[in-house]
Short mmCIF file of C-alpha atoms and ligand atoms in Angstrom, two decimals:
data_model
loop_
_atom_site.label_atom_id
_atom_site.label_comp_id
_atom_site.label_asym_id
_atom_site.label_seq_id
_atom_site.Cartn_x
_atom_site.Cartn_y
_atom_site.Cartn_z
CA MET K 1 8.71 -25.08 21.96
CA ASN K 2 9.59 -21.41 21.42
CA SER K 3 13.01 -22.23 19.96
CA LEU K 4 11.47 -24.83 17.62
CA LEU K 5 8.97 -22.18 16.47
CA ASN K 6 11.84 -19.71 15.94
CA GLU K 7 13.78 -22.26 13.89
CA MET K 8 10.77 -23.05 11.71
CA THR K 9 10.08 -19.35 11.15
CA SER K 10 13.77 -18.81 10.35
CA LEU K 11 13.64 -21.51 7.66
CA ILE K 12 10.56 -19.96 6.06
CA ALA K 13 11.92 -16.42 6.51
CA ARG K 14 14.94 -17.11 4.27
CA GLN K 15 12.84 -16.58 1.16
CA TRP K 16 12.00 -13.01 2.28
CA ILE K 17 15.28 -11.88 3.81
CA ALA K 18 18.59 -11.33 2.03
CA GLY K 19 20.77 -12.40 4.95
CA THR K 20 22.19 -10.72 8.01
CA THR K 21 25.05 -8.49 6.75
CA THR K 22 25.46 -5.50 4.42
CA ASN K 23 27.42 -7.85 2.12
CA ASP K 24 24.38 -10.16 1.95
CA ALA K 25 22.21 -7.13 1.19
CA MET K 26 24.55 -5.99 -1.58
CA ASN K 27 24.64 -9.48 -3.13
CA ALA K 28 20.83 -9.56 -3.19
CA ALA K 29 20.75 -6.02 -4.62
CA LEU K 30 23.18 -7.01 -7.40
CA GLU K 31 21.10 -10.07 -8.23
CA THR K 32 17.92 -7.97 -8.31
CA SER K 33 19.58 -5.33 -10.50
CA SER K 34 20.79 -7.95 -12.95
CA THR K 35 17.12 -8.80 -13.67
CA GLY K 36 16.30 -5.17 -14.44
CA LYS K 37 14.60 -4.39 -11.10
CA LEU K 38 15.47 -1.64 -8.64
CA PRO K 39 16.42 -2.69 -5.09
CA ILE K 40 15.06 -0.86 -2.04
CA LEU K 41 17.21 -2.01 0.89
CA ASN K 42 15.88 -2.13 4.45
CA TYR K 43 17.93 -2.90 7.54
CA LEU K 44 15.62 -4.89 9.83
CA GLY K 45 14.92 -3.53 13.30
CA GLU K 46 11.99 -1.79 14.98
CA ALA K 47 10.61 -0.51 18.28
CA TYR K 48 14.05 0.60 19.51
CA THR K 49 14.10 2.00 23.03
CA LYS K 50 17.87 2.49 23.34
CA LYS K 51 19.88 5.30 21.77
CA GLN K 52 22.78 2.89 21.07
CA SER K 53 20.52 0.72 18.90
CA VAL K 54 19.46 3.79 16.89
CA GLU K 55 23.11 4.83 16.50
CA HIS K 56 24.01 1.33 15.33
CA ALA K 57 21.23 1.38 12.71
CA ILE K 58 22.47 4.76 11.38
CA GLU K 59 26.02 3.34 11.11
CA VAL K 60 24.72 0.32 9.17
CA TYR K 61 22.87 2.62 6.75
CA ASP K 62 26.02 4.75 6.46
CA ARG K 63 28.07 1.70 5.45
CA LEU K 64 25.35 0.46 3.15
CA ILE K 65 25.17 3.79 1.30
CA ASP K 66 28.97 3.67 0.82
CA HIS K 67 28.68 0.14 -0.58
CA ILE K 68 25.89 1.18 -2.97
CA ASN K 69 27.90 4.22 -4.04
CA SER K 70 30.95 2.14 -4.89
CA SER K 71 28.88 -0.31 -6.94
CA ASP K 72 27.13 0.61 -10.16
CA ILE K 73 23.65 -0.42 -9.05
CA HIS K 74 20.77 2.02 -8.77
CA ALA K 75 19.30 1.32 -5.32
CA SER K 76 17.46 3.21 -2.62
CA ILE K 77 16.97 2.56 1.10
CA SER K 78 13.93 2.40 3.36
CA VAL K 79 13.97 3.21 7.07
CA LYS K 80 11.53 2.68 9.92
CA PRO K 81 10.60 5.53 12.31
CA SER K 82 10.73 3.20 15.31
CA GLN K 83 14.25 2.14 14.31
CA LEU K 84 15.31 5.78 14.17
CA GLY K 85 14.16 6.55 17.70
CA ILE K 86 10.51 7.70 17.47
CA LEU K 87 9.78 5.78 20.70
CA ILE K 88 12.65 7.51 22.52
CA SER K 89 12.00 11.13 21.50
CA LYS K 90 10.70 13.11 18.53
CA LYS K 91 13.94 15.09 18.57
CA LEU K 92 16.07 11.94 18.26
CA PHE K 93 13.85 10.61 15.48
CA LEU K 94 14.12 13.86 13.50
CA SER K 95 17.89 14.15 13.88
CA SER K 96 18.49 10.45 13.02
CA TYR K 97 16.20 10.66 10.00
CA GLU K 98 18.00 13.80 8.80
CA ARG K 99 21.45 12.17 9.22
CA VAL K 100 20.41 9.27 6.99
CA ILE K 101 18.81 11.64 4.44
CA GLU K 102 21.92 13.84 4.26
CA LYS K 103 24.27 10.90 3.80
CA ALA K 104 21.99 9.53 1.07
CA GLU K 105 21.71 12.94 -0.57
CA GLU K 106 25.52 13.27 -0.79
CA ASN K 107 25.45 9.98 -2.68
CA ASN K 108 22.41 10.68 -4.87
CA LEU K 109 20.24 8.08 -3.19
CA GLU K 110 16.56 8.15 -2.33
CA VAL K 111 15.37 7.45 1.25
CA TRP K 112 11.95 5.91 1.80
CA LEU K 113 10.18 6.16 5.13
CA ASP K 114 8.25 3.00 6.06
CA MET K 115 4.86 3.42 7.71
CA GLU K 116 4.36 1.50 10.94
CA GLU K 117 1.62 1.25 13.60
CA TYR K 118 -1.21 3.79 13.78
CA GLU K 119 0.16 5.67 16.79
CA PHE K 120 3.27 6.73 14.81
CA ILE K 121 1.49 8.07 11.74
CA ASP K 122 1.07 11.74 12.75
CA GLU K 123 4.71 12.10 13.82
CA THR K 124 5.97 10.16 10.79
CA ILE K 125 4.10 12.40 8.33
CA LYS K 126 5.11 15.52 10.25
CA ALA K 127 8.79 14.50 10.06
CA TYR K 128 8.49 13.73 6.35
CA MET K 129 6.81 17.08 5.57
CA HIS K 130 9.43 18.92 7.60
CA MET K 131 12.31 17.23 5.73
CA LEU K 132 10.62 17.73 2.37
CA LYS K 133 11.16 21.50 2.70
CA GLU K 134 14.94 20.97 2.49
CA HIS K 135 15.41 17.59 0.81
CA LYS K 136 14.02 16.23 -2.42
CA ASN K 137 15.48 12.71 -2.22
CA ILE K 138 12.75 11.36 0.08
CA GLY K 139 9.51 9.41 -0.17
CA ILE K 140 6.98 8.06 2.31
CA CYS K 141 4.84 4.94 2.55
CA LEU K 142 1.08 5.26 3.13
CA GLN K 143 -1.40 2.49 4.01
CA ALA K 144 -4.48 2.52 1.76
CA LYS K 145 -6.62 0.47 4.14
CA LEU K 146 -6.71 3.30 6.69
CA LYS K 147 -9.66 5.64 6.46
CA ARG K 148 -7.42 8.67 7.13
CA THR K 149 -5.00 7.92 4.27
CA GLU K 150 -6.79 9.68 1.42
CA LYS K 151 -6.50 12.96 3.33
CA ASP K 152 -2.84 12.27 4.26
CA ALA K 153 -2.04 11.37 0.66
CA MET K 154 -3.54 14.61 -0.65
CA HIS K 155 -1.62 16.64 1.93
CA ILE K 156 1.68 15.03 0.86
CA ALA K 157 0.90 15.08 -2.86
CA ARG K 158 0.09 18.81 -2.79
CA ALA K 159 3.56 19.40 -1.31
CA HIS K 160 4.95 17.38 -4.26
CA GLY K 161 6.05 14.46 -2.09
CA ALA K 162 6.78 10.93 -3.34
CA ILE K 163 4.36 8.25 -2.14
CA ARG K 164 4.75 4.46 -1.92
CA LEU K 165 1.20 3.17 -1.60
CA VAL K 166 0.63 -0.18 0.17
CA LYS K 167 -2.48 -1.87 1.55
CA GLY K 168 -1.06 -1.83 5.09
CA ALA K 169 0.51 -4.62 7.13
CA TYR K 170 -0.88 -3.81 10.60
CA ASN K 171 -4.16 -4.92 12.12
CA GLU K 172 -6.45 -1.99 12.81
CA PRO K 173 -10.00 -1.73 14.23
CA GLU K 174 -13.01 -0.96 12.05
CA ASN K 175 -13.25 2.68 13.11
CA ARG K 176 -9.80 3.28 11.57
CA ALA K 177 -9.54 0.82 8.70
CA PHE K 178 -11.54 -0.69 5.85
CA LYS K 179 -12.04 -4.36 6.55
CA SER K 180 -12.99 -6.10 3.31
CA ASP K 181 -10.53 -6.67 0.43
CA ALA K 182 -12.98 -4.93 -1.93
CA GLN K 183 -13.13 -1.80 0.23
CA VAL K 184 -9.33 -1.66 0.55
CA SER K 185 -8.87 -2.04 -3.22
CA ARG K 186 -11.45 0.68 -3.91
CA ALA K 187 -9.70 3.03 -1.48
CA TYR K 188 -6.33 2.16 -3.08
CA ILE K 189 -7.45 3.09 -6.60
CA SER K 190 -9.31 6.17 -5.42
CA ILE K 191 -6.12 7.44 -3.71
CA LEU K 192 -4.07 6.78 -6.86
CA GLU K 193 -6.59 8.76 -8.93
CA LYS K 194 -6.59 11.66 -6.50
CA ILE K 195 -2.80 12.03 -6.15
CA ASN K 196 -2.19 11.64 -9.88
CA GLY K 197 -0.86 14.90 -11.27
CA LYS K 198 0.04 16.21 -7.82
CA ALA K 199 2.57 13.83 -6.21
CA ARG K 200 6.18 13.94 -7.47
CA SER K 201 6.10 10.17 -8.03
CA VAL K 202 4.12 7.14 -6.90
CA ILE K 203 5.16 3.57 -6.23
CA ILE K 204 2.31 1.07 -6.49
CA ALA K 205 3.52 -1.46 -3.90
CA THR K 206 1.30 -4.53 -4.06
CA HIS K 207 1.28 -8.16 -5.23
CA ASP K 208 -2.45 -8.07 -5.92
CA GLU K 209 -2.85 -8.83 -9.64
CA LYS K 210 -6.34 -7.33 -9.94
CA LEU K 211 -5.15 -4.11 -8.33
CA ILE K 212 -2.07 -4.02 -10.55
CA ARG K 213 -4.25 -4.41 -13.67
CA LYS K 214 -6.46 -1.49 -12.57
CA ALA K 215 -3.40 0.61 -11.70
CA MET K 216 -1.90 -0.14 -15.15
CA LYS K 217 -4.99 1.32 -16.84
CA LEU K 218 -4.75 4.43 -14.70
CA LYS K 219 -1.00 4.66 -15.25
CA ARG K 220 -1.42 4.85 -19.03
CA LYS K 221 -2.95 8.30 -18.75
CA ALA K 222 -1.20 9.35 -15.53
CA LYS K 223 0.53 12.69 -15.23
CA THR K 224 2.63 11.56 -12.25
CA GLU K 225 5.46 9.06 -12.73
CA MET K 226 4.20 5.69 -11.46
CA SER K 227 6.17 2.49 -10.92
CA PHE K 228 5.59 -0.84 -9.15
CA ALA K 229 7.15 -2.56 -6.13
CA MET K 230 7.05 -5.97 -4.52
CA LEU K 231 8.68 -7.63 -1.55
CA ARG K 232 11.66 -9.95 -1.98
CA GLY K 233 10.44 -13.55 -2.18
CA VAL K 234 6.81 -12.69 -2.98
CA ARG K 235 5.29 -13.12 -6.48
CA GLY K 236 8.63 -12.85 -8.30
CA ASN K 237 6.88 -14.15 -11.45
CA LEU K 238 4.52 -11.16 -11.40
CA ALA K 239 7.47 -8.75 -11.07
CA ASP K 240 9.13 -10.43 -14.08
CA GLU K 241 5.90 -10.12 -16.05
CA LEU K 242 5.81 -6.39 -15.37
CA ILE K 243 9.46 -6.05 -16.41
CA GLY K 244 8.49 -7.88 -19.62
CA LYS K 245 5.85 -5.18 -20.15
CA HIS K 246 8.57 -2.50 -19.81
CA GLN K 247 7.41 -1.37 -16.38
CA LYS K 248 9.73 0.02 -13.71
CA VAL K 249 9.72 -2.44 -10.78
CA HIS K 250 11.34 -2.04 -7.35
CA VAL K 251 12.04 -4.91 -4.98
CA TYR K 252 12.04 -4.26 -1.24
CA ILE K 253 14.91 -6.27 0.26
CA PRO K 254 15.18 -6.60 4.04
CA PHE K 255 18.35 -7.81 5.74
CA GLY K 256 19.72 -8.02 9.27
CA GLU K 257 19.54 -10.11 12.41
CA GLU K 258 16.11 -8.89 13.55
CA TRP K 259 14.04 -10.83 11.06
CA LEU K 260 11.31 -12.16 13.37
CA ALA K 261 8.74 -9.30 13.49
CA TYR K 262 9.02 -8.78 9.71
CA SER K 263 8.66 -12.51 9.01
CA ILE K 264 5.60 -12.84 11.23
CA ARG K 265 3.84 -10.09 9.22
CA ARG K 266 4.71 -11.92 5.96
CA LEU K 267 3.60 -15.28 7.43
CA LYS K 268 0.21 -13.81 8.32
CA GLU K 269 -0.21 -12.54 4.74
CA LEU K 270 0.85 -15.90 3.33
CA SER K 271 -1.71 -17.74 5.48
CA HIS K 272 -4.37 -15.17 4.44
CA ALA K 273 -3.52 -15.87 0.77
CA LEU K 274 -3.69 -19.65 1.35
CA LEU K 275 -7.09 -19.31 3.03
CA ILE K 276 -8.44 -17.47 -0.01
CA ILE K 277 -7.09 -20.19 -2.36
CA ARG K 278 -8.63 -22.92 -0.15
CA SER K 279 -12.02 -21.22 -0.12
CA VAL K 280 -11.99 -21.03 -3.95
CA PHE K 281 -11.30 -24.79 -4.25
CA GLN K 282 -13.97 -25.66 -1.68
CA GLN K 283 -16.74 -23.93 -3.64
C1 LIG S 1 7.55 -2.62 -1.61
C2 LIG S 1 6.65 -2.79 -0.42
C3 LIG S 1 6.85 -2.01 0.71
C4 LIG S 1 6.00 -2.13 1.81
N1 LIG S 1 6.14 -1.28 2.88
C5 LIG S 1 5.21 -1.29 3.86
C6 LIG S 1 5.22 -0.33 4.91
O1 LIG S 1 6.11 0.53 5.00
N2 LIG S 1 4.22 -0.37 5.84
C7 LIG S 1 3.21 -1.30 5.78
O2 LIG S 1 2.30 -1.27 6.63
N3 LIG S 1 3.21 -2.25 4.83
C8 LIG S 1 4.17 -2.27 3.87
N4 LIG S 1 4.13 -3.23 2.89
C9 LIG S 1 3.25 -4.41 3.04
C10 LIG S 1 1.84 -4.17 2.56
O3 LIG S 1 1.16 -3.27 3.39
C11 LIG S 1 1.04 -5.48 2.54
O4 LIG S 1 0.94 -5.94 3.85
C12 LIG S 1 1.63 -6.57 1.66
O5 LIG S 1 2.20 -6.04 0.51
C13 LIG S 1 0.56 -7.58 1.23
O6 LIG S 1 -0.48 -6.92 0.58
P1 LIG S 1 -0.75 -6.97 -1.02
O7 LIG S 1 -0.97 -5.58 -1.48
O8 LIG S 1 0.34 -7.68 -1.70
O9 LIG S 1 -2.14 -7.67 -1.13
P2 LIG S 1 -2.67 -9.09 -0.56
O10 LIG S 1 -4.12 -9.10 -0.87
O11 LIG S 1 -2.24 -9.31 0.86
O12 LIG S 1 -1.90 -10.11 -1.46
C14 LIG S 1 -2.14 -10.25 -2.86
C15 LIG S 1 -1.56 -11.57 -3.30
O13 LIG S 1 -0.14 -11.55 -3.16
C16 LIG S 1 0.34 -12.80 -2.71
N5 LIG S 1 1.00 -12.62 -1.40
C17 LIG S 1 0.88 -11.58 -0.54
N6 LIG S 1 1.68 -11.74 0.51
C18 LIG S 1 2.31 -12.92 0.34
C19 LIG S 1 3.30 -13.65 1.08
N7 LIG S 1 3.79 -13.20 2.23
N8 LIG S 1 3.75 -14.82 0.55
C20 LIG S 1 3.28 -15.29 -0.62
N9 LIG S 1 2.35 -14.64 -1.36
C21 LIG S 1 1.88 -13.49 -0.89
C22 LIG S 1 -0.85 -13.73 -2.64
O14 LIG S 1 -0.96 -14.37 -3.88
C23 LIG S 1 -2.01 -12.77 -2.47
O15 LIG S 1 -3.22 -13.31 -2.88
C24 LIG S 1 4.95 -3.10 1.77
C25 LIG S 1 4.76 -3.88 0.64
C26 LIG S 1 5.56 -3.73 -0.45
C27 LIG S 1 5.29 -4.55 -1.67
#
């Protein structure tokens, strides 16, 4: 039963994931670039508890950065704290993160830091703020649905950090997170308004058309550089529409063998979207 479930998920997952190797990732990045969008490449893997796995991930990013450097595409990378050793030790996480940043910096590449489960947020932001003192080629993801995020966003924006704002992919209890779509969207826009003019740059990372329309209005008079981002395989038509309106659009492209956890998060969002559509037709 489990292997059947895995196979079904694998079939569905192919729309979201570029493949398993750095070559697959580069092919997807080239294809994305040829449509005028900017690839953000992510090597799949999370919750590492072995130093060898962390080392392997750093080597993959090392190779990937070399590949990007020898191509003429303009891409960035995005890393996960729990892939860089946050569960093993803070020291290992910091040193791994810095190794990736330095390699990227030598090659003029930007490094994004994904945001994961709630328990990692303090350490993730601390690591980002620490690195920001020495490195300018870095940005961090923040989850708008969390009640703490407005404060975190202001803290990072005041230090002139770069923020990729998402709704948030992890389930959180009511004391930590807004629960309704309306509340999350309100918080999202309010954060954008507050960090405008302070953050170095902002990526509006959502597939929510209503939110994108509101963000577009705000962007017209924004003092901070704002661009958009979507996930590979999700609402490609919307990304093309934004390109048609001369907007800068990034596409987050995951690759690697460890596709299951990522795909389950996307499957949950897909089923949430289908539920909304069904409820509209049942009215
Ligand atoms: C570039 C990028 C980077 C991200 N990085 C992180 C991160 O580091 N940490 C984190 O917690 N989250 C991250 N996310 C995920 C994010 O938090 C959301 O879980 C995800 O984007 C879905 O939310 P939404 O804003 O698109 O809004 P939703 O309300 O979930 O979706 C809006 C609409 O988009 C469409 N849609 C959404 N998901 C799917 C899907 N899987 N398949 C088909 N259609 C879909 C549907 O039409 C839906 O109605 C990232 C998202 C993006 C775009």
